[in-house]
Structure formats: structure tokens, C-alpha cells
Amino acid sequence: MNNKTDDANEKIELALNGDKQALELLLGSVQDMVYNLSLRMLGNPHDAEDATQEILIKTMTGLSSFRKESAFSTWVYRIATNYLLNYKNSFFAKQPPLSFEFYGADIEAGFLRNNPGMMNGVDEEILTHELKMSCTNVMLQCFDPESRLIYVLGIMFKVDSKVCGEILGITPEAYRQRLSRIRQKMAGFLKQYCGLASPEKCNCQKRIGYAITNHRLNPANLEYHQLEKVDEDVALDYLAAMEEMDMESAIFAKLPSYRSPQNTKDFLQNILFSENMATIMGQA
């Protein structure tokens, strides 16, 4: 076992024996990972925040079932992926299924002149970045949930294929084959429609007016701009290396990771130091 595994296992034992500080540190070590996975799977920050809280509760109440046969983070991934694959309360889950064909047609039709009056005094560069973050997450919703999960784990989280196989219950080779097909599909879409891959194609800056008009971008509520980014070195603590990627995959791999919102931290604090804490841990 490595030092991280030993440290996690020690905190688990302390937490199961009633040490709230150890439990807080243990959950804190995975909450950003859970939030970012939820964000990419569900497509918007609000749904990701709700899902993160539920997943952390499931992690807390299931802690006694952790058998230390894999890394703690892998075990949390399993809890999170099982929950997210079946999550029905997100905005996109309640809409008709989104497809690459529909989204491509929307991109081609969706340009209006940017009107400074509709930008609410927000700098165009900030709005462009906000739309880019939103659009990339919407693109992911064009995959079915399991394909989206495979893409997110492999491309954005750079999780090793052996670990991904464990999480999904398939062999590493089967995982790599499925990831390759899914990656090709996304790359084809980006090359055809997205200016991040083909400069002559769609440009987020040119779509600001259209996005505001269609209520896809709200200058008064920039959800991604409000999130705190994770430092690169911190993010790499839970990202393993993977094979070289094509340029289109790199677009997604380079998207920022975020700190889980303060609401999630406050939620954990309230749970950990509530009168119901003993009851919650008793469910484990």
C-alpha cells in the first residue's frame, strides 16, 4: 500500500470510531472529485451540487462496508457513478434526450449580433468563457449516461483503464475499446461544428447574443465564473496518467476542475456536528 492509501485507511478507522475530524478530512479529500464528476455527468452546477451532497452522505453511511480491496477514491467513484447513472432529477434528465445531430443543427442556426445592452455590463471575454464552459458540458449530455461516464473518466479525469474497468465491471481492454469509439464520436462532432477544434466553425463569442436571447446564458448569474478553480497541482493528486490524446480530446482534458461550492462544505459541517450524526453513522 502507498502512503495515501495508508492515510485514508487510518482516517476510516478513526471515523468509524467516532472521530468527526477524521471523517471531515476523509470526505474533504474526495468532495472536489465528486463535485467535478457530478458536474460533467449532469451538465450544470446546481444539479452537481445537489448530487454531491447526496453522494457524500452515501459515502458516509456506507463507510463500514469499505473492505479496503481497492483505493478509497475508487470505492467513492463506484458510489458516485452508480448514483449519477441513475439520477433522474437533473435538468437534462427531465428534457427530451439530447443528440449530437440536434445540437449540431442548433449551433449552425444559433448566431445573433451581440448587443451590449443585453450583456448587463459584463465583459465579453467573461461571457465567452462562461458560454464555453456551459457548452462543453451540454455537449457531454449528447452521450447516453454510460458513454458519458466512460468519456469523462478517461478523458477529463484521466483515470487509469484498470480502475475504470473496476468501476464499470468490465475488463480494462473492453473499457479502452469503448473509450476509443466514444472519443472518435466526440472528435467528429467537434471537427464538424466547434471552433475549439476547427477555427472556421462555431465561435463562442459570436453566440453570446443567441445564448442570452434563448436564456442559455444569464449575465446576471454566471455559474461557472463564480466557481473557484482547483490548482493544477492539486487536481493531479487524484488524476492518474493515460495514453496520448488526440487534439479534440485534449480540449476536454484541459477544462478546469473546480472546488466544490461553499454550500457543500457548509452542508458537511452541519451534518458532521449535528445531533443526528450518531444516527447517520449508525446506518453504516
XYZ file of C-alpha atoms in Angstrom:
284
model
C 0.000 0.000 0.000
C 1.175 3.560 -0.645
C 1.165 6.403 1.851
C -2.115 7.846 0.533
C -3.877 4.514 0.947
C -2.470 4.055 4.444
C -3.536 7.582 5.383
C -7.076 7.062 4.038
C -7.433 3.722 5.831
C -6.255 5.266 9.088
C -8.831 8.057 8.770
C -11.539 5.487 8.014
C -10.782 3.577 11.202
C -10.795 6.765 13.234
C -14.032 7.928 11.615
C -15.755 4.615 12.308
C -14.730 5.026 15.928
C -16.440 8.400 16.159
C -13.645 10.804 15.203
C -15.520 13.618 13.424
C -12.358 15.444 12.400
C -11.027 12.325 10.654
C -14.368 11.884 8.882
C -14.355 15.523 7.797
C -10.834 15.185 6.376
C -11.750 11.929 4.649
C -14.814 13.393 2.939
C -12.918 16.578 2.178
C -10.330 14.561 0.276
C -12.935 13.411 -2.268
C -15.600 16.127 -2.350
C -13.979 18.112 -5.177
C -13.597 14.917 -7.199
C -17.255 14.042 -6.605
C -18.404 17.557 -7.491
C -16.485 17.662 -10.765
C -17.695 14.206 -11.779
C -21.272 15.258 -10.970
C -20.858 18.494 -12.921
C -19.703 16.697 -16.071
C -22.317 13.961 -15.774
C -25.314 16.194 -15.017
C -24.462 19.279 -17.036
C -24.937 22.199 -14.657
C -23.514 23.422 -11.324
C -26.788 23.442 -9.363
C -27.591 19.790 -10.083
C -23.947 18.868 -9.422
C -24.097 20.480 -6.001
C -27.249 18.576 -5.018
C -25.832 15.277 -6.271
C -22.512 15.845 -4.490
C -24.260 16.229 -1.154
C -26.220 13.004 -1.678
C -23.115 11.073 -2.756
C -21.141 12.268 0.265
C -23.968 11.126 2.543
C -23.924 7.719 0.841
C -20.159 7.585 1.299
C -20.515 8.466 4.962
C -23.279 5.994 5.754
C -21.619 3.201 3.775
C -18.165 3.644 5.243
C -18.239 0.458 7.295
C -18.780 -1.557 4.109
C -15.462 -0.418 2.607
C -13.289 -3.555 2.510
C -10.002 -1.882 1.541
C -9.750 -4.121 -1.530
C -9.235 -1.008 -3.682
C -8.243 2.593 -3.095
C -10.744 4.674 -1.141
C -11.099 7.014 -4.135
C -12.005 4.059 -6.395
C -14.661 2.982 -3.920
C -16.074 6.529 -3.877
C -16.031 6.574 -7.687
C -18.228 3.452 -7.649
C -20.710 5.038 -5.266
C -20.756 8.237 -7.318
C -21.083 6.557 -10.711
C -23.879 4.241 -9.573
C -25.748 7.244 -8.215
C -25.150 9.503 -11.216
C -26.020 6.888 -13.829
C -29.468 6.607 -12.269
C -30.002 10.254 -11.335
C -33.389 11.435 -12.608
C -33.735 14.863 -11.013
C -31.309 16.878 -13.130
C -32.408 19.489 -15.647
C -31.245 17.428 -18.616
C -32.772 14.194 -17.303
C -36.173 15.901 -17.392
C -35.753 17.076 -21.001
C -36.076 15.080 -24.229
C -32.797 13.235 -24.897
C -30.186 15.497 -26.462
C -28.325 14.265 -29.550
C -25.241 15.409 -31.433
C -27.413 15.876 -34.522
C -29.815 18.212 -32.719
C -27.028 20.132 -31.015
C -25.120 20.493 -34.273
C -28.184 21.928 -36.014
C -28.670 24.338 -33.115
C -25.069 25.522 -33.386
C -25.394 26.178 -37.106
C -28.606 28.161 -36.610
C -27.631 29.965 -33.439
C -25.984 33.282 -34.228
C -27.245 36.766 -33.394
C -25.363 40.047 -33.261
C -24.057 40.669 -29.758
C -25.926 43.621 -28.290
C -24.009 45.409 -25.495
C -27.337 46.311 -23.915
C -28.115 42.668 -23.166
C -24.742 41.936 -21.570
C -25.577 43.634 -18.268
C -22.199 45.365 -18.191
C -20.288 42.062 -18.145
C -17.080 41.906 -20.171
C -17.465 39.993 -23.433
C -14.433 37.826 -22.632
C -16.041 36.649 -19.382
C -19.296 35.845 -21.177
C -17.376 33.952 -23.865
C -15.649 31.811 -21.241
C -18.924 31.182 -19.411
C -20.577 30.038 -22.624
C -17.635 27.791 -23.453
C -17.865 26.071 -20.054
C -21.626 25.665 -20.392
C -21.480 24.480 -23.997
C -18.848 21.811 -23.352
C -20.934 20.368 -20.539
C -24.023 20.370 -22.746
C -22.059 18.518 -25.437
C -21.430 15.743 -22.932
C -25.190 15.366 -22.460
C -25.399 14.209 -26.095
C -23.925 10.888 -24.964
C -26.039 8.276 -23.199
C -25.151 8.236 -19.459
C -22.754 5.266 -19.570
C -20.902 6.568 -22.639
C -20.686 9.972 -20.968
C -19.238 8.363 -17.862
C -16.633 6.464 -19.874
C -15.600 9.649 -21.687
C -15.474 11.752 -18.533
C -13.450 9.211 -16.540
C -10.977 8.552 -19.330
C -10.572 11.969 -20.936
C -11.356 14.520 -18.253
C -10.354 12.656 -15.092
C -7.616 10.602 -16.777
C -8.450 7.595 -14.634
C -6.389 4.501 -15.412
C -8.192 1.921 -17.577
C -7.772 -0.771 -14.911
C -9.544 1.419 -12.343
C -12.224 2.382 -14.890
C -12.781 -1.300 -15.608
C -13.230 -1.942 -11.889
C -15.705 0.901 -11.570
C -17.771 -0.249 -14.571
C -17.419 -4.005 -14.045
C -15.658 -4.626 -17.375
C -12.115 -5.537 -18.395
C -9.554 -2.759 -18.972
C -9.366 -3.771 -22.633
C -13.146 -3.555 -23.065
C -13.058 -0.144 -21.415
C -10.291 1.102 -23.734
C -12.168 -0.102 -26.809
C -15.369 1.635 -25.745
C -13.488 4.818 -24.871
C -11.842 4.820 -28.300
C -15.211 4.623 -30.099
C -16.767 7.292 -27.892
C -13.759 9.561 -28.290
C -13.974 9.270 -32.073
C -17.635 10.283 -31.979
C -16.907 13.408 -29.939
C -13.902 14.260 -32.112
C -16.034 14.012 -35.245
C -18.635 16.369 -33.789
C -16.026 18.909 -32.673
C -14.300 18.912 -36.054
C -17.605 19.492 -37.835
C -19.115 22.143 -35.577
C -16.815 23.529 -32.882
C -14.360 26.397 -33.258
C -12.200 24.978 -30.472
C -11.203 22.222 -32.906
C -11.790 23.968 -36.246
C -11.281 27.766 -36.103
C -13.579 28.404 -39.065
C -16.515 26.762 -37.242
C -18.663 27.908 -34.310
C -17.198 30.626 -32.098
C -18.459 31.055 -28.531
C -18.005 34.816 -28.713
C -20.315 35.015 -31.728
C -23.023 33.004 -29.926
C -23.319 35.230 -26.855
C -26.324 37.176 -28.184
C -28.124 33.991 -29.222
C -27.402 32.301 -25.886
C -28.673 35.266 -23.860
C -31.808 35.596 -26.009
C -32.581 31.899 -25.522
C -31.903 32.032 -21.758
C -28.878 29.733 -22.000
C -26.584 32.426 -20.685
C -27.523 34.831 -17.925
C -25.064 37.730 -17.456
C -26.556 38.319 -14.001
C -25.808 34.757 -12.880
C -22.531 33.399 -14.247
C -22.418 29.991 -12.573
C -19.002 28.892 -13.817
C -17.395 32.281 -13.244
C -18.468 32.052 -9.604
C -16.781 28.687 -9.061
C -13.285 28.501 -7.604
C -10.845 26.625 -9.819
C -8.659 23.837 -8.435
C -4.931 24.488 -8.775
C -3.333 22.250 -11.402
C -1.061 20.502 -8.886
C -3.993 19.752 -6.568
C -6.052 18.338 -9.419
C -3.238 15.989 -10.372
C -3.367 14.438 -6.907
C -6.381 12.382 -7.983
C -5.743 12.167 -11.731
C -3.663 9.246 -12.998
C -1.759 9.274 -16.290
C -3.283 7.940 -19.511
C -2.206 7.448 -23.118
C -1.602 10.355 -25.506
C -4.832 12.006 -26.630
C -5.953 13.451 -29.919
C -6.370 17.236 -30.115
C -10.156 17.080 -29.774
C -9.958 15.029 -26.573
C -7.376 17.449 -25.215
C -9.977 20.229 -25.440
C -11.998 18.472 -22.758
C -8.989 17.249 -20.788
C -7.797 20.842 -20.328
C -11.092 22.166 -18.985
C -10.714 23.421 -15.406
C -11.598 21.456 -12.313
C -13.473 23.308 -9.599
C -13.645 23.410 -5.845
C -16.930 22.123 -4.548
C -19.127 25.115 -3.613
C -19.121 26.591 -0.132
C -22.695 25.315 0.261
C -21.371 21.750 0.115
C -18.731 22.496 2.750
C -21.365 24.095 4.978
C -23.658 21.113 4.388
C -20.950 18.711 5.564
C -20.195 20.814 8.609
C -23.854 20.900 9.584
C -24.164 17.125 9.186
C -20.928 16.261 10.978
C -21.705 18.355 14.029
C -25.450 17.811 14.197
C -27.339 15.909 16.882
C -28.290 13.363 14.201
C -24.677 12.446 13.424
C -24.737 9.309 15.566
C -27.914 8.172 13.839
C -26.417 8.802 10.401
C -23.257 6.846 11.186
C -25.386 4.146 12.766
C -26.831 3.473 9.309
C -23.372 2.363 8.134
